[in-house]
Tab-separated table of N, CA, C and O in Angstrom:
chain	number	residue	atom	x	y	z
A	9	UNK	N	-120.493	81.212	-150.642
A	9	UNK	CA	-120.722	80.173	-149.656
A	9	UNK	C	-119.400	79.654	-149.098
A	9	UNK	O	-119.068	79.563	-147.916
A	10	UNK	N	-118.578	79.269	-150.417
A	10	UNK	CA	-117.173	78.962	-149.819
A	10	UNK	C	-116.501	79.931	-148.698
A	10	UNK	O	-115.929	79.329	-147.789
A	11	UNK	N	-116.495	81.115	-148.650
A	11	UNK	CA	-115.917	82.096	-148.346
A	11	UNK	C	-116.601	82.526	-146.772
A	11	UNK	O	-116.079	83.216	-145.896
A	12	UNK	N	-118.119	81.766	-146.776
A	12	UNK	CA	-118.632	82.153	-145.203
A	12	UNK	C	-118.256	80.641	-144.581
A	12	UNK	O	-118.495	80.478	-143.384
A	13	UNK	N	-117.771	79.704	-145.219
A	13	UNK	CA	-117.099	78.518	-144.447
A	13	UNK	C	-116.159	78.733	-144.233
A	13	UNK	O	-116.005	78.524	-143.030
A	14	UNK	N	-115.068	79.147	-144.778
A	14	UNK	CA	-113.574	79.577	-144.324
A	14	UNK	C	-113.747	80.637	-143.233
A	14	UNK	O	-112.916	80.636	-142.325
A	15	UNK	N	-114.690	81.500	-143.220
A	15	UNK	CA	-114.829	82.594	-141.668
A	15	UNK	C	-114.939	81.437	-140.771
A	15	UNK	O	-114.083	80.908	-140.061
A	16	UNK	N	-116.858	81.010	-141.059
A	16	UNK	CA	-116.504	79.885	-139.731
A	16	UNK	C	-115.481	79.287	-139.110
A	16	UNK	O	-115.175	79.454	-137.929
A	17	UNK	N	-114.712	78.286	-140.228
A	17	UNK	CA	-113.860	77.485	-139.753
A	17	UNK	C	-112.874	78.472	-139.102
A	17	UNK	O	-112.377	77.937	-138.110
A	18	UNK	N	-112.304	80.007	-139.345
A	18	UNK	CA	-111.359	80.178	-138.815
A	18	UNK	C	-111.766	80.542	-137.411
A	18	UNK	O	-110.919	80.349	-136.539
A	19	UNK	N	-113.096	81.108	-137.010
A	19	UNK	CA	-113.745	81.617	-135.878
A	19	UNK	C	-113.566	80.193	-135.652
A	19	UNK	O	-112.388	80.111	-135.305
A	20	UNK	N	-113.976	79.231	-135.652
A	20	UNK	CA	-114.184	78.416	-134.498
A	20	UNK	C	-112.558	77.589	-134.390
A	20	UNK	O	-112.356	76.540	-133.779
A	21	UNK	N	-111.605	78.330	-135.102
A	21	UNK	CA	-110.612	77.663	-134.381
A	21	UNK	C	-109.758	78.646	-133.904
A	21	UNK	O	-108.739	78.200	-133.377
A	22	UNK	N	-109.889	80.024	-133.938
A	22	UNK	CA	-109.411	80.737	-133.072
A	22	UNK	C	-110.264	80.718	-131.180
A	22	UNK	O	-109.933	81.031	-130.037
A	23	UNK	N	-111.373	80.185	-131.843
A	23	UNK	CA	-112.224	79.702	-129.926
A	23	UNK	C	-111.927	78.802	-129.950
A	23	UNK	O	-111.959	78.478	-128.763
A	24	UNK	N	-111.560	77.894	-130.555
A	24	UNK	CA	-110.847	76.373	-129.950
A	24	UNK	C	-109.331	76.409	-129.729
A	24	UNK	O	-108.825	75.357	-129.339
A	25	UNK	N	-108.581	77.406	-129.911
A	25	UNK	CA	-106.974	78.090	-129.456
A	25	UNK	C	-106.735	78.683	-128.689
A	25	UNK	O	-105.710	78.568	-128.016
A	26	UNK	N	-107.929	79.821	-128.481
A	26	UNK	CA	-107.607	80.937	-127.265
A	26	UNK	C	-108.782	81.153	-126.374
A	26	UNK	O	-109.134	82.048	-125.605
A	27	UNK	N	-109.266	79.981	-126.766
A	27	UNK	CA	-110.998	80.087	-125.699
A	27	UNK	C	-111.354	81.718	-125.262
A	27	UNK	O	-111.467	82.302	-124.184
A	28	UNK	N	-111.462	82.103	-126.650
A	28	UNK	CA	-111.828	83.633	-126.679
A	28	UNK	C	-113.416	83.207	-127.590
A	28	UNK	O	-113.533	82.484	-128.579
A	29	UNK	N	-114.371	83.870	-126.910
A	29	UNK	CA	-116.222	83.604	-127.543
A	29	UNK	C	-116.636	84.680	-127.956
A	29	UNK	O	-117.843	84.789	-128.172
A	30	UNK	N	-115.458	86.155	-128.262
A	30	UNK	CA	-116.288	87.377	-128.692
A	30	UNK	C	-115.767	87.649	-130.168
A	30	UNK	O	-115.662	88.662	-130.860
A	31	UNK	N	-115.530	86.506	-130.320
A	31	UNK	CA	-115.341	86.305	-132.112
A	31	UNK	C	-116.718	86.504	-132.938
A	31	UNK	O	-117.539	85.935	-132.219
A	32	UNK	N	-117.366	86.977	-133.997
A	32	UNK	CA	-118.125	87.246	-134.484
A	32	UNK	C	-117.941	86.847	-136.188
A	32	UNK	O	-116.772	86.867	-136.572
A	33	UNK	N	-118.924	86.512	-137.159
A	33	UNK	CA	-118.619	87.297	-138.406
A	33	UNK	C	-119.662	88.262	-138.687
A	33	UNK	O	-120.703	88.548	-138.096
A	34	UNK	N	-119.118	88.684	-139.729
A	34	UNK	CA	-119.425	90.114	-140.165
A	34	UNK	C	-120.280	90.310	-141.168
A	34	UNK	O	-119.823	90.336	-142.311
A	35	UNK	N	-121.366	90.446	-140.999
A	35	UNK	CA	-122.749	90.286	-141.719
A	35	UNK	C	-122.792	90.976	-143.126
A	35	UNK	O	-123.391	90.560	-144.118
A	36	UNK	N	-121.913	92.299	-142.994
A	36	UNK	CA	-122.068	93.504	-143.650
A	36	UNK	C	-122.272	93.067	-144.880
A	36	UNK	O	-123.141	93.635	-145.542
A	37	UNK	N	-121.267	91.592	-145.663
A	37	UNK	CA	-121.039	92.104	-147.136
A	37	UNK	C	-121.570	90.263	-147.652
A	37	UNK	O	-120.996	89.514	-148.443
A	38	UNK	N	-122.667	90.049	-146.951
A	38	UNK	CA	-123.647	88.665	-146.910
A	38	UNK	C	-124.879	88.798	-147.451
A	38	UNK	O	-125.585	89.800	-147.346
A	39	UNK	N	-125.274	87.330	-148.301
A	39	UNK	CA	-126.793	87.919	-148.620
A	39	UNK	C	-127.422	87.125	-147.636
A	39	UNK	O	-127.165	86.125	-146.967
A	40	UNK	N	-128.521	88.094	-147.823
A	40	UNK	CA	-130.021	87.734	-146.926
A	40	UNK	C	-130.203	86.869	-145.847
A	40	UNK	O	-130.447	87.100	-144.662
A	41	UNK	N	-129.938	85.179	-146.858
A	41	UNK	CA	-129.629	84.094	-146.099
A	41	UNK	C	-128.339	83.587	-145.806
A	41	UNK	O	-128.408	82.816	-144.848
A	42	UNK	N	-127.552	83.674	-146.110
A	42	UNK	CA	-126.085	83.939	-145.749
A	42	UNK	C	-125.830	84.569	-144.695
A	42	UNK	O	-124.889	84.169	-144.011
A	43	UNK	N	-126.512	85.604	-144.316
A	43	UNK	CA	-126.595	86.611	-143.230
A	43	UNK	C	-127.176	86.149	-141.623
A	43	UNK	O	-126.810	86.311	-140.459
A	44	UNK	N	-128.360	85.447	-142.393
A	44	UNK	CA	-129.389	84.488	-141.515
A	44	UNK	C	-128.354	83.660	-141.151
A	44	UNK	O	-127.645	84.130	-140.261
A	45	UNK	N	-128.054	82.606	-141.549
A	45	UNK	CA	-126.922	81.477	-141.326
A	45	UNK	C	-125.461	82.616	-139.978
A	45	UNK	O	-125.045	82.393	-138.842
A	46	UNK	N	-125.274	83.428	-140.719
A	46	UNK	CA	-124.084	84.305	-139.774
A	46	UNK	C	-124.760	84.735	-138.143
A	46	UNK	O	-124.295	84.587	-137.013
A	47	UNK	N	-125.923	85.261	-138.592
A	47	UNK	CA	-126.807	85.611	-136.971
A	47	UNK	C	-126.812	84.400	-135.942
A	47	UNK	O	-126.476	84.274	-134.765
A	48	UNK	N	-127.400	83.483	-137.014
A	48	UNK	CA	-127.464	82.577	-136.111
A	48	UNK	C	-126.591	81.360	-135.243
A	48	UNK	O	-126.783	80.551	-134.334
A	49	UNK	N	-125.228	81.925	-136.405
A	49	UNK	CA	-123.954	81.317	-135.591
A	49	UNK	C	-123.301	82.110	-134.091
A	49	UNK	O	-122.984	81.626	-133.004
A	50	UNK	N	-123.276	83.764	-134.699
A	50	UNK	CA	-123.237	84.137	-133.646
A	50	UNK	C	-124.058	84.031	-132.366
A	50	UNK	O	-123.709	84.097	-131.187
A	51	UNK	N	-124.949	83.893	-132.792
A	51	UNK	CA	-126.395	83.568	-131.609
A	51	UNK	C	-125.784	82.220	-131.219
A	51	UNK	O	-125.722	81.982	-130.013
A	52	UNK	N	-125.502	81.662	-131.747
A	52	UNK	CA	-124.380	80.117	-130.665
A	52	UNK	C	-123.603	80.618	-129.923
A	52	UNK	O	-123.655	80.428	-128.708
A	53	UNK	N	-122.495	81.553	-130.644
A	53	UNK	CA	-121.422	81.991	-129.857
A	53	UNK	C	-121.939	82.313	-128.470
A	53	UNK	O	-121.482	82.013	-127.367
A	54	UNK	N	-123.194	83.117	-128.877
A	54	UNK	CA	-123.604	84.015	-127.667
A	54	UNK	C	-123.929	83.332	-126.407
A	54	UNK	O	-123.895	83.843	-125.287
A	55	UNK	N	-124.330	81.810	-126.783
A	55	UNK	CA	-125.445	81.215	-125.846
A	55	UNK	C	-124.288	80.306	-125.344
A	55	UNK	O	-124.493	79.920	-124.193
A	56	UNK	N	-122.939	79.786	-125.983
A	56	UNK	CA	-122.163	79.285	-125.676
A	56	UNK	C	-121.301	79.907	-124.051
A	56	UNK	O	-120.743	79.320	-123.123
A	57	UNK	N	-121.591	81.433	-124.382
A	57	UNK	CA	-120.376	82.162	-123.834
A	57	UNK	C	-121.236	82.119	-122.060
A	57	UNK	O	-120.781	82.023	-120.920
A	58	UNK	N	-122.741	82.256	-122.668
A	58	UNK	CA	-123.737	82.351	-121.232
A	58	UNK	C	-123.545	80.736	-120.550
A	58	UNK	O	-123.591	80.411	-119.364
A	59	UNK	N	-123.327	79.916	-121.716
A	59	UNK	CA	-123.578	78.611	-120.922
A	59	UNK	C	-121.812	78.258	-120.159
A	59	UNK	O	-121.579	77.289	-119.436
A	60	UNK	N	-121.100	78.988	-120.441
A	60	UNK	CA	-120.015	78.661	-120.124
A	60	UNK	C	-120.042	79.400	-118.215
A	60	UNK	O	-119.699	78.894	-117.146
A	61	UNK	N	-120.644	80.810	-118.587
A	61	UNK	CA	-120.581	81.626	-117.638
A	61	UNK	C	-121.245	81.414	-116.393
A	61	UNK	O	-120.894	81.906	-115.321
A	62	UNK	N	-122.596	80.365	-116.654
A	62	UNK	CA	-123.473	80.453	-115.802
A	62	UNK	C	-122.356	78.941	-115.005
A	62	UNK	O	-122.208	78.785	-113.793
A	63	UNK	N	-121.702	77.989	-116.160
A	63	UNK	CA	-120.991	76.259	-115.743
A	63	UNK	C	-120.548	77.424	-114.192
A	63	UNK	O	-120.803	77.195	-113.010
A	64	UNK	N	-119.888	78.549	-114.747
A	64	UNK	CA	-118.343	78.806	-113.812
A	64	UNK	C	-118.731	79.098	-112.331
A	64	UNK	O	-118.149	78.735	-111.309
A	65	UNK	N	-120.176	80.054	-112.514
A	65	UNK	CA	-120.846	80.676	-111.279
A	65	UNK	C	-121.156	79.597	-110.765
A	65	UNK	O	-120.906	79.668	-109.561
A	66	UNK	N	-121.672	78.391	-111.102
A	66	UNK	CA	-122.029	77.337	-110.646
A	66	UNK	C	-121.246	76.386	-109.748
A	66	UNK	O	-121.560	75.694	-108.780
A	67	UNK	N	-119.847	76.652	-110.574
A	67	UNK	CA	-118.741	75.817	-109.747
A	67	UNK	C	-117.894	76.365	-108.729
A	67	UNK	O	-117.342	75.629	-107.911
A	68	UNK	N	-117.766	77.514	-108.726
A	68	UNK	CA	-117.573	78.633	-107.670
A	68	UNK	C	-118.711	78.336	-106.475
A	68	UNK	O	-118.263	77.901	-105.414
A	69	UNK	N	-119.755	78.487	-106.553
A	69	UNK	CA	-120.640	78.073	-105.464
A	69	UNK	C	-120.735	76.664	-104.730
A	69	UNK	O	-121.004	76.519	-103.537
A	70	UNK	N	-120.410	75.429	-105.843
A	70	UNK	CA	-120.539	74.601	-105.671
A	70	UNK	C	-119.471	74.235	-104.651
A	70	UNK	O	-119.755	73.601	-103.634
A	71	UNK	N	-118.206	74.652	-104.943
A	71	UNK	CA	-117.312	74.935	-104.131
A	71	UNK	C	-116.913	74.824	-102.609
A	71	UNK	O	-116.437	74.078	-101.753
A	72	UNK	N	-117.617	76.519	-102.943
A	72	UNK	CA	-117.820	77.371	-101.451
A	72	UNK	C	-118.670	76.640	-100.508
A	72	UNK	O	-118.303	76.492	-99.342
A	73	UNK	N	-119.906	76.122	-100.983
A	73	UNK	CA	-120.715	75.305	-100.159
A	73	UNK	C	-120.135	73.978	-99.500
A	73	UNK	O	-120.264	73.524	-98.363
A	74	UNK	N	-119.359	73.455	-100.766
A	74	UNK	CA	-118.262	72.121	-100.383
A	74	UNK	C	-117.647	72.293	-99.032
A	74	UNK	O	-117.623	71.435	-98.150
A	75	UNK	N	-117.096	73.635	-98.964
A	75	UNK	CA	-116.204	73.867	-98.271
A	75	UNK	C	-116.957	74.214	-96.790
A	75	UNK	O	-116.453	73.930	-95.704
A	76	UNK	N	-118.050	74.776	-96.938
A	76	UNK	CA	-118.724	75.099	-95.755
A	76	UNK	C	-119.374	73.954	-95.065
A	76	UNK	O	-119.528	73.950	-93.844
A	77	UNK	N	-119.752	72.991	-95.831
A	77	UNK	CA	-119.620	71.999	-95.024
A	77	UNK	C	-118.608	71.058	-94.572
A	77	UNK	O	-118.662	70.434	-93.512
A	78	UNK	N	-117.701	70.997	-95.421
A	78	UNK	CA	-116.427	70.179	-95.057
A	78	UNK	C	-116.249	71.030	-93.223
A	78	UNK	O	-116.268	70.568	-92.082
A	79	UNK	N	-116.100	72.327	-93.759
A	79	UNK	CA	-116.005	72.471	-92.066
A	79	UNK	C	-116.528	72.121	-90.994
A	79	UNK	O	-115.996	71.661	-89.984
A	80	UNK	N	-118.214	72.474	-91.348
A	80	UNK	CA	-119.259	72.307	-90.236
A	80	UNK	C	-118.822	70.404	-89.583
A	80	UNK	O	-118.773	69.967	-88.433
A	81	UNK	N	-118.593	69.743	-90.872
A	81	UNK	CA	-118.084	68.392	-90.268
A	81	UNK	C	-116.905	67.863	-89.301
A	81	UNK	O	-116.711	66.948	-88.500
A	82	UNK	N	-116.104	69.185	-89.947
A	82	UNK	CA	-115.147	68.596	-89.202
A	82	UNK	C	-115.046	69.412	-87.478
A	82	UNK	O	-114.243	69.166	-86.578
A	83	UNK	N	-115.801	70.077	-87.495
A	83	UNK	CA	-116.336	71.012	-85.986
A	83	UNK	C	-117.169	70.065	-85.522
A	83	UNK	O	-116.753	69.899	-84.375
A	84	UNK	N	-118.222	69.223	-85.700
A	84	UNK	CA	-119.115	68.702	-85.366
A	84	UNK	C	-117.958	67.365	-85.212
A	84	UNK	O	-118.524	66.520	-84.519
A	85	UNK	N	-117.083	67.057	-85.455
A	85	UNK	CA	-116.418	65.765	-85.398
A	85	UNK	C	-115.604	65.980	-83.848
A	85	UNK	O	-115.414	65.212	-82.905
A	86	UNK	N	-115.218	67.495	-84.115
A	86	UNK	CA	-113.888	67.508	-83.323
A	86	UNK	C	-115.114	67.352	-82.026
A	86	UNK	O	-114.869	66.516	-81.156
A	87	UNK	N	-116.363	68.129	-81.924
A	87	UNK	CA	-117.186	68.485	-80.674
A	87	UNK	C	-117.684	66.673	-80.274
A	87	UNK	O	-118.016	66.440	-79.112
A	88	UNK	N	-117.689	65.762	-81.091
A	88	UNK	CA	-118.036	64.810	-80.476
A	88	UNK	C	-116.984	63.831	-80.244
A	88	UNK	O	-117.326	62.733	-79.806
A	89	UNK	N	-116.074	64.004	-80.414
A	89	UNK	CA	-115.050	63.204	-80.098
A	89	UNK	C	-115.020	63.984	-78.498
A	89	UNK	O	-115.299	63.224	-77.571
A	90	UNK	N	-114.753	65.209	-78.186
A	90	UNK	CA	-114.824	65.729	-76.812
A	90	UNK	C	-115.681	65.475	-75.701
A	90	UNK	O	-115.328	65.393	-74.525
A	91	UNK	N	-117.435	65.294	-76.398
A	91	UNK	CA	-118.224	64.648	-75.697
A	91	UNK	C	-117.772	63.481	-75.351
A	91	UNK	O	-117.669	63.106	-74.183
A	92	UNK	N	-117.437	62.754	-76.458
A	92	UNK	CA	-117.263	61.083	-76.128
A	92	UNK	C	-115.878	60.865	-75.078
A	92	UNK	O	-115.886	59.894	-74.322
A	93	UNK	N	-114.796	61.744	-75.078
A	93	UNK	CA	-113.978	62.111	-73.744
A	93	UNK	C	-114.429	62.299	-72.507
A	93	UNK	O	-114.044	61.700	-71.503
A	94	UNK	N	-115.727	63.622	-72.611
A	94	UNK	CA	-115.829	63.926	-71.414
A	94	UNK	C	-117.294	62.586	-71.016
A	94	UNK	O	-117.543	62.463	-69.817
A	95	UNK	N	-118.008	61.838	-71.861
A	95	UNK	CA	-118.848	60.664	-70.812
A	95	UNK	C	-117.860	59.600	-70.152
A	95	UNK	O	-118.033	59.162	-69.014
A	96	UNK	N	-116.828	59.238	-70.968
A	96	UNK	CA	-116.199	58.411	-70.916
A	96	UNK	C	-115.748	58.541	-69.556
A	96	UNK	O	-115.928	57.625	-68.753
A	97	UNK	N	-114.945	60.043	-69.114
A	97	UNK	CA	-114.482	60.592	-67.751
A	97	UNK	C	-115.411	60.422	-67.014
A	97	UNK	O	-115.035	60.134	-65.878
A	98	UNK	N	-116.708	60.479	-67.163
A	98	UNK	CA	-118.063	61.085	-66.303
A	98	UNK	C	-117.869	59.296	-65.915
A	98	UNK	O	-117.674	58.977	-64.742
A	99	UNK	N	-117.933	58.429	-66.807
A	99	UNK	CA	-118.008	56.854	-66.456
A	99	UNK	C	-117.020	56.686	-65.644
A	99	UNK	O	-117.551	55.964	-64.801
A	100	UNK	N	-116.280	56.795	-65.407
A	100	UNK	CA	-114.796	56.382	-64.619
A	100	UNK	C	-114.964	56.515	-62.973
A	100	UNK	O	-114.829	55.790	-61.987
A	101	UNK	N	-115.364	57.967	-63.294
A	101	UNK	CA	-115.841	58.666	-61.844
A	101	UNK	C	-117.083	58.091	-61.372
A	101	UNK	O	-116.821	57.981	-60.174
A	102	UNK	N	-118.328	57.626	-61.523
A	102	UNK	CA	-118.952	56.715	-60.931
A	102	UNK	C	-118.826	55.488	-61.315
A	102	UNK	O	-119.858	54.898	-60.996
A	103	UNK	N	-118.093	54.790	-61.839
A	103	UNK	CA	-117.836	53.494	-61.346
A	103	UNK	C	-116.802	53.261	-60.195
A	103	UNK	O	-116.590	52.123	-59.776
């Protein structure tokens, strides 16, 4: 038991050093439930590495969209400031 806590602890501080998630332990020489306990850490690792992956795709998009509208605003700003030039002219000329 001692000996599958010292794996843990070192797996989870080599992913808390090198934010590396394809750290594993090694089932091979574990009993039964010992083994169980190891699956199911890795099965964290695993779900950690998806939840990290899906944060990143997320913020990449989140992004890009940021950005696609930051533009559309600032096109739609520049086009009405021009309108508001050209009524302003249109006013001048009939008054």
């Amino acid at each position: 038991m001692k000996d599958l806590i010292l794996k843990i602890q070192h797996i989870i501080g080599s992913i808390t050093t090198s934010n590396n998630l394809t750290k594993r332990l090694d089932l091979l020489d574990l009993t039964s439930d010992f083994a169980e306990m190891a699956r199911s850490f890795n099965g964290l690792i695993d779900l950690m590495g998806e939840i990290i992956s899906q944060i990143k795709t997320t913020s990449v998009d989140v992004l890009k969209n940021s950005t696609e509208v930051s533009d559309v605003n600032r096109n739609l700003s520049i086009r009405i400031e021009q309108q508001a030039k050209n009524l302003a002219a249109t006013a001048v000329v009939l008054s």
